[in-house]
């Protein structure tokens, strides 16, 4: 039955092309509004043809499809960034080595910078 859907798709798309070409080759000589109307009809046909071609028929055994694989769990969140002027676990203060950056962190904490 796949061939029936494919044949319907190609017939609809062929009709779309025929409408479009005839609208601007012949019908426009008779009436521009009629040519525009034919183009509007031709514009609606491709989405309908795609729906016809992709629908499941009664012969499709979609219930026999294997279930999708389980999704992997999300990765654990990364460790939060520590501010460089906070002491680490050993009690040492982590300084950036950049005097301007260290002064900025100290200003945020409201502390005087040790010299």
CSV table of N, CA and C in Angstrom, one decimal:
chain,number,residue,atom,x,y,z
A,1,UNK,N,0.8,-1.2,0.0
A,1,UNK,CA,0.0,0.0,0.0
A,1,UNK,C,0.8,1.3,0.0
A,2,UNK,N,2.1,1.1,0.2
A,2,UNK,CA,3.0,2.2,0.2
A,2,UNK,C,3.0,2.8,-1.2
A,3,UNK,N,2.9,2.0,-2.3
A,3,UNK,CA,2.9,2.5,-3.6
A,3,UNK,C,1.7,3.3,-3.9
A,4,UNK,N,0.5,3.0,-3.3
A,4,UNK,CA,-0.7,3.8,-3.5
A,4,UNK,C,-0.5,5.3,-2.9
A,5,UNK,N,0.1,5.4,-1.7
A,5,UNK,CA,0.4,6.7,-1.2
A,5,UNK,C,1.4,7.5,-2.0
A,6,UNK,N,2.4,6.8,-2.5
A,6,UNK,CA,3.4,7.4,-3.3
A,6,UNK,C,2.8,7.9,-4.6
A,7,UNK,N,2.0,7.1,-5.2
A,7,UNK,CA,1.3,7.5,-6.5
A,7,UNK,C,0.4,8.7,-6.2
A,8,UNK,N,-0.3,8.7,-5.1
A,8,UNK,CA,-1.2,9.8,-4.8
A,8,UNK,C,-0.3,11.1,-4.6
A,9,UNK,N,0.8,11.0,-4.0
A,9,UNK,CA,1.7,12.1,-3.8
A,9,UNK,C,2.1,12.7,-5.1
A,10,UNK,N,2.6,11.8,-6.0
A,10,UNK,CA,3.1,12.3,-7.3
A,10,UNK,C,2.0,12.9,-8.1
A,11,UNK,N,0.8,12.3,-8.1
A,11,UNK,CA,-0.3,12.9,-8.8
A,11,UNK,C,-0.7,14.3,-8.3
A,12,UNK,N,-0.7,14.4,-7.0
A,12,UNK,CA,-1.0,15.7,-6.4
A,12,UNK,C,0.1,16.8,-6.8
A,13,UNK,N,1.3,16.4,-6.7
A,13,UNK,CA,2.4,17.3,-7.0
A,13,UNK,C,2.4,17.6,-8.5
A,14,UNK,N,2.1,16.6,-9.3
A,14,UNK,CA,2.0,16.9,-10.8
A,14,UNK,C,0.8,17.9,-11.1
A,15,UNK,N,-0.3,17.7,-10.4
A,15,UNK,CA,-1.4,18.6,-10.5
A,15,UNK,C,-1.0,20.0,-10.1
A,16,UNK,N,-0.2,20.1,-9.0
A,16,UNK,CA,0.2,21.4,-8.5
A,16,UNK,C,1.1,22.1,-9.6
A,17,UNK,N,2.0,21.4,-10.2
A,17,UNK,CA,2.8,21.9,-11.2
A,17,UNK,C,2.0,22.3,-12.5
A,18,UNK,N,1.0,21.5,-12.8
A,18,UNK,CA,0.2,21.8,-14.0
A,18,UNK,C,-0.6,23.0,-13.7
A,19,UNK,N,-1.2,23.2,-12.5
A,19,UNK,CA,-1.9,24.4,-12.2
A,19,UNK,C,-1.1,25.6,-12.3
A,20,UNK,N,0.1,25.5,-11.7
A,20,UNK,CA,1.0,26.7,-11.7
A,20,UNK,C,1.4,27.1,-13.1
A,21,UNK,N,1.9,26.1,-13.9
A,21,UNK,CA,2.3,26.4,-15.2
A,21,UNK,C,1.2,26.9,-16.1
A,22,UNK,N,0.0,26.3,-16.0
A,22,UNK,CA,-1.1,26.7,-16.9
A,22,UNK,C,-1.6,28.1,-16.4
A,23,UNK,N,-1.5,28.4,-15.1
A,23,UNK,CA,-2.0,29.7,-14.6
A,23,UNK,C,-1.2,30.8,-15.3
A,24,UNK,N,0.1,30.7,-15.4
A,24,UNK,CA,0.9,31.8,-15.9
A,24,UNK,C,1.2,31.6,-17.4
A,25,UNK,N,1.0,30.5,-18.0
A,25,UNK,CA,1.2,30.3,-19.4
A,25,UNK,C,-0.1,30.7,-20.2
A,26,UNK,N,-1.2,30.3,-19.8
A,26,UNK,CA,-2.5,30.4,-20.5
A,26,UNK,C,-3.5,31.3,-19.9
A,27,UNK,N,-3.8,31.0,-18.6
A,27,UNK,CA,-4.9,31.6,-17.9
A,27,UNK,C,-4.7,33.1,-17.7
A,28,UNK,N,-3.4,33.5,-17.5
A,28,UNK,CA,-3.2,34.9,-17.3
A,28,UNK,C,-3.5,35.8,-18.5
A,29,UNK,N,-3.5,35.2,-19.7
A,29,UNK,CA,-4.0,35.9,-20.9
A,29,UNK,C,-5.4,36.2,-20.9
A,30,UNK,N,-6.2,35.3,-20.2
A,30,UNK,CA,-7.6,35.5,-20.1
A,30,UNK,C,-8.0,36.3,-18.9
A,31,UNK,N,-7.4,36.0,-17.7
A,31,UNK,CA,-7.8,36.7,-16.5
A,31,UNK,C,-6.7,36.6,-15.5
A,32,UNK,N,-6.2,37.7,-15.0
A,32,UNK,CA,-5.1,37.7,-14.0
A,32,UNK,C,-5.7,37.2,-12.7
A,33,UNK,N,-6.9,37.7,-12.2
A,33,UNK,CA,-7.4,37.1,-10.9
A,33,UNK,C,-7.6,35.6,-11.0
A,34,UNK,N,-8.0,35.1,-12.1
A,34,UNK,CA,-8.1,33.6,-12.2
A,34,UNK,C,-6.8,32.9,-12.1
A,35,UNK,N,-5.7,33.5,-12.7
A,35,UNK,CA,-4.4,32.9,-12.6
A,35,UNK,C,-3.9,33.0,-11.2
A,36,UNK,N,-4.1,34.1,-10.5
A,36,UNK,CA,-3.7,34.2,-9.0
A,36,UNK,C,-4.5,33.1,-8.2
A,37,UNK,N,-5.8,32.9,-8.5
A,37,UNK,CA,-6.6,31.9,-7.8
A,37,UNK,C,-6.0,30.5,-8.0
A,38,UNK,N,-5.6,30.2,-9.3
A,38,UNK,CA,-5.0,28.9,-9.5
A,38,UNK,C,-3.7,28.8,-8.8
A,39,UNK,N,-2.9,29.8,-8.7
A,39,UNK,CA,-1.7,29.7,-7.9
A,39,UNK,C,-1.9,29.5,-6.4
A,40,UNK,N,-3.0,30.2,-5.9
A,40,UNK,CA,-3.3,29.9,-4.5
A,40,UNK,C,-3.7,28.5,-4.2
A,41,UNK,N,-4.5,27.9,-5.2
A,41,UNK,CA,-4.9,26.5,-5.0
A,41,UNK,C,-3.6,25.6,-5.1
A,42,UNK,N,-2.7,26.0,-6.1
A,42,UNK,CA,-1.5,25.2,-6.2
A,42,UNK,C,-0.6,25.3,-5.0
A,43,UNK,N,-0.7,26.4,-4.3
A,43,UNK,CA,0.1,26.6,-3.1
A,43,UNK,C,-0.4,25.7,-1.9
A,44,UNK,N,-1.6,25.4,-1.9
A,44,UNK,CA,-2.2,24.5,-0.8
A,44,UNK,C,-1.9,23.1,-1.1
A,45,UNK,N,-1.7,22.7,-2.3
A,45,UNK,CA,-1.5,21.2,-2.6
A,45,UNK,C,-0.3,20.6,-2.0
A,46,UNK,N,0.9,21.2,-2.0
A,46,UNK,CA,2.1,20.5,-1.5
A,46,UNK,C,2.0,20.0,0.0
A,47,UNK,N,1.5,20.9,0.9
A,47,UNK,CA,1.4,20.4,2.3
A,47,UNK,C,0.4,19.2,2.4
A,48,UNK,N,-0.7,19.3,1.6
A,48,UNK,CA,-1.7,18.2,1.7
A,48,UNK,C,-1.1,16.9,1.1
A,49,UNK,N,-0.3,17.1,0.0
A,49,UNK,CA,0.3,15.9,-0.6
A,49,UNK,C,1.3,15.3,0.4
A,50,UNK,N,2.0,16.1,1.2
A,50,UNK,CA,3.0,15.5,2.2
A,50,UNK,C,2.2,14.8,3.3
A,51,UNK,N,1.1,15.3,3.7
A,51,UNK,CA,0.3,14.6,4.7
A,51,UNK,C,-0.3,13.3,4.2
A,52,UNK,N,-0.7,13.3,2.9
A,52,UNK,CA,-1.2,12.1,2.3
A,52,UNK,C,-0.1,11.0,2.2
A,53,UNK,N,1.1,11.5,1.8
A,53,UNK,CA,2.2,10.5,1.6
A,53,UNK,C,2.7,10.0,2.9
A,54,UNK,N,2.6,10.7,4.0
A,54,UNK,CA,3.2,10.3,5.3
A,54,UNK,C,2.2,9.7,6.3
A,55,UNK,N,1.0,9.6,6.0
A,55,UNK,CA,0.0,9.1,6.9
A,55,UNK,C,0.2,7.5,7.0
A,56,UNK,N,-0.3,7.0,8.2
A,56,UNK,CA,-0.2,5.6,8.4
A,56,UNK,C,-1.5,5.0,7.9
A,57,UNK,N,-1.4,3.9,7.1
A,57,UNK,CA,-2.6,3.3,6.6
A,57,UNK,C,-3.0,2.1,7.6
A,58,UNK,N,-4.2,1.6,7.3
A,58,UNK,CA,-4.7,0.5,8.2
A,58,UNK,C,-3.8,-0.8,8.1
A,59,UNK,N,-3.0,-0.9,7.0
A,59,UNK,CA,-2.1,-2.0,6.8
A,59,UNK,C,-0.8,-1.9,7.5
A,60,UNK,N,-0.5,-0.6,8.0
A,60,UNK,CA,0.8,-0.4,8.7
A,60,UNK,C,0.7,-0.9,10.1
A,61,UNK,N,1.6,-1.8,10.5
A,61,UNK,CA,1.6,-2.4,11.8
A,61,UNK,C,2.5,-1.6,12.7
A,62,UNK,N,2.0,-0.4,13.0
A,62,UNK,CA,2.8,0.5,13.9
A,62,UNK,C,2.9,0.0,15.3
A,63,UNK,N,2.0,-0.8,15.7
A,63,UNK,CA,2.1,-1.3,17.1
A,63,UNK,C,3.2,-2.3,17.3
A,64,UNK,N,3.7,-2.8,16.2
A,64,UNK,CA,4.8,-3.8,16.3
A,64,UNK,C,6.2,-3.1,16.3
A,65,UNK,N,6.2,-1.8,16.1
A,65,UNK,CA,7.5,-1.1,16.1
A,65,UNK,C,8.1,-1.2,17.5
A,66,UNK,N,9.4,-1.4,17.6
A,66,UNK,CA,10.1,-1.5,18.9
A,66,UNK,C,10.0,-0.2,19.6
A,67,UNK,N,9.9,-0.3,20.9
A,67,UNK,CA,9.9,1.0,21.7
A,67,UNK,C,11.2,1.7,21.6
A,68,UNK,N,11.1,3.0,21.7
A,68,UNK,CA,12.4,3.8,21.6
A,68,UNK,C,13.3,3.5,22.8
A,69,UNK,N,14.6,3.6,22.5
A,69,UNK,CA,15.5,3.3,23.6
A,69,UNK,C,15.4,4.3,24.8
A,70,UNK,N,15.6,3.8,26.0
A,70,UNK,CA,15.5,4.7,27.1
A,70,UNK,C,16.5,5.9,27.0
A,71,UNK,N,16.1,7.0,27.5
A,71,UNK,CA,16.9,8.2,27.5
A,71,UNK,C,18.0,8.1,28.6
A,72,UNK,N,19.2,8.5,28.2
A,72,UNK,CA,20.2,8.5,29.2
A,72,UNK,C,19.9,9.6,30.3
A,73,UNK,N,20.3,9.3,31.5
A,73,UNK,CA,20.1,10.3,32.6
A,73,UNK,C,20.9,11.6,32.3
A,74,UNK,N,20.5,12.7,32.7
A,74,UNK,CA,21.3,13.9,32.5
A,74,UNK,C,22.6,13.9,33.3
A,75,UNK,N,23.6,14.5,32.8
A,75,UNK,CA,24.9,14.5,33.5
A,75,UNK,C,24.7,15.2,34.8
A,76,UNK,N,25.5,14.8,35.8
A,76,UNK,CA,25.4,15.5,37.1
A,76,UNK,C,25.9,17.0,36.9
A,77,UNK,N,25.3,17.8,37.7
A,77,UNK,CA,25.7,19.3,37.6
A,77,UNK,C,27.1,19.4,38.0
A,78,UNK,N,27.8,20.4,37.3
A,78,UNK,CA,29.2,20.6,37.6
A,78,UNK,C,29.3,21.3,38.9
A,79,UNK,N,30.4,21.2,39.5
A,79,UNK,CA,30.7,21.8,40.8
A,79,UNK,C,30.5,23.3,40.6
A,80,UNK,N,29.9,24.0,41.6
A,80,UNK,CA,29.7,25.4,41.5
A,80,UNK,C,31.1,26.1,41.5
A,81,UNK,N,31.2,27.2,40.8
A,81,UNK,CA,32.5,27.9,40.8
A,81,UNK,C,32.7,28.6,42.1
A,82,UNK,N,33.8,28.5,42.6
A,82,UNK,CA,34.2,29.2,43.9
A,82,UNK,C,34.8,30.5,43.5
A,83,UNK,N,34.5,31.5,44.3
A,83,UNK,CA,35.2,32.8,44.1
A,83,UNK,C,36.6,32.7,44.5
A,84,UNK,N,37.5,33.3,43.7
A,84,UNK,CA,38.9,33.1,44.0
A,84,UNK,C,39.5,33.6,45.3
A,85,UNK,N,38.7,34.5,46.0
A,85,UNK,CA,39.2,35.0,47.2
A,85,UNK,C,38.7,34.2,48.4
A,86,UNK,N,38.0,33.1,48.2
A,86,UNK,CA,37.5,32.3,49.3
A,86,UNK,C,38.6,31.2,49.6
A,87,UNK,N,38.8,30.9,50.8
A,87,UNK,CA,39.8,29.8,51.1
A,87,UNK,C,39.3,28.5,50.6
A,88,UNK,N,40.2,27.7,50.2
A,88,UNK,CA,39.9,26.3,49.8
A,88,UNK,C,39.8,25.4,51.0
A,89,UNK,N,39.7,24.1,50.8
A,89,UNK,CA,39.6,23.2,51.9
A,89,UNK,C,40.9,23.1,52.8
A,90,UNK,N,42.0,23.4,52.3
A,90,UNK,CA,43.2,23.4,53.1
A,90,UNK,C,43.4,24.7,53.9
A,91,UNK,N,42.5,25.7,53.7
A,91,UNK,CA,42.6,26.9,54.4
A,91,UNK,C,43.4,28.0,53.7
A,92,UNK,N,44.0,27.7,52.6
A,92,UNK,CA,44.7,28.6,51.8
A,92,UNK,C,43.8,29.6,51.1
A,93,UNK,N,44.1,30.8,51.0
A,93,UNK,CA,43.3,31.7,50.2
A,93,UNK,C,43.7,31.6,48.7
A,94,UNK,N,42.7,31.5,47.9
A,94,UNK,CA,43.0,31.4,46.4
A,94,UNK,C,43.0,32.8,45.9
A,95,UNK,N,44.1,33.3,45.5
A,95,UNK,CA,44.2,34.6,44.8
A,95,UNK,C,44.4,34.4,43.4
A,96,UNK,N,44.0,35.3,42.6
A,96,UNK,CA,44.1,35.1,41.1
A,96,UNK,C,45.4,35.5,40.6
A,97,UNK,N,46.2,36.2,41.3
A,97,UNK,CA,47.5,36.7,40.9
A,97,UNK,C,47.4,38.0,40.1
A,98,UNK,N,46.2,38.4,39.8
A,98,UNK,CA,46.0,39.7,39.1
A,98,UNK,C,45.6,40.7,40.1
A,99,UNK,N,46.4,41.7,40.4
A,99,UNK,CA,46.1,42.7,41.5
A,99,UNK,C,44.7,43.4,41.2
A,100,UNK,N,44.4,43.7,40.0
A,100,UNK,CA,43.2,44.4,39.8
A,100,UNK,C,42.0,43.5,40.0
A,101,UNK,N,42.1,42.2,39.6
A,101,UNK,CA,41.0,41.2,39.9
A,101,UNK,C,40.9,41.0,41.4
A,102,UNK,N,42.0,40.8,42.1
A,102,UNK,CA,42.0,40.6,43.5
A,102,UNK,C,41.3,41.7,44.2
A,103,UNK,N,41.6,43.0,43.8
A,103,UNK,CA,41.1,44.1,44.4
A,103,UNK,C,39.6,44.2,44.2
A,104,UNK,N,39.2,43.8,43.0
A,104,UNK,CA,37.7,43.7,42.7
A,104,UNK,C,37.0,42.8,43.6
A,105,UNK,N,37.5,41.6,43.8
A,105,UNK,CA,36.9,40.6,44.7
A,105,UNK,C,36.9,41.1,46.1
A,106,UNK,N,37.9,41.7,46.5
A,106,UNK,CA,38.0,42.2,47.9
A,106,UNK,C,36.9,43.3,48.1
A,107,UNK,N,36.8,44.2,47.0
A,107,UNK,CA,35.8,45.2,47.1
A,107,UNK,C,34.4,44.6,47.2
A,108,UNK,N,34.1,43.5,46.5
A,108,UNK,CA,32.8,42.9,46.6
A,108,UNK,C,32.6,42.4,48.0
A,109,UNK,N,33.6,41.9,48.6
A,109,UNK,CA,33.4,41.3,50.0
A,109,UNK,C,33.4,42.4,51.0
A,110,UNK,N,33.8,43.6,50.7
A,110,UNK,CA,33.8,44.7,51.6
A,110,UNK,C,35.0,44.6,52.6
A,111,UNK,N,36.1,44.0,52.1
A,111,UNK,CA,37.2,43.8,53.0
A,111,UNK,C,38.4,44.6,52.4
A,112,UNK,N,39.3,44.9,53.2
A,112,UNK,CA,40.5,45.6,52.7
A,112,UNK,C,41.5,44.5,52.2
A,113,UNK,N,42.2,44.8,51.2
A,113,UNK,CA,43.1,43.9,50.6
A,113,UNK,C,44.4,43.8,51.4
A,114,UNK,N,44.7,42.5,51.7
A,114,UNK,CA,46.0,42.4,52.4
A,114,UNK,C,47.2,42.7,51.5
A,115,UNK,N,48.2,43.3,52.1
A,115,UNK,CA,49.3,43.7,51.2
A,115,UNK,C,50.5,42.8,51.5
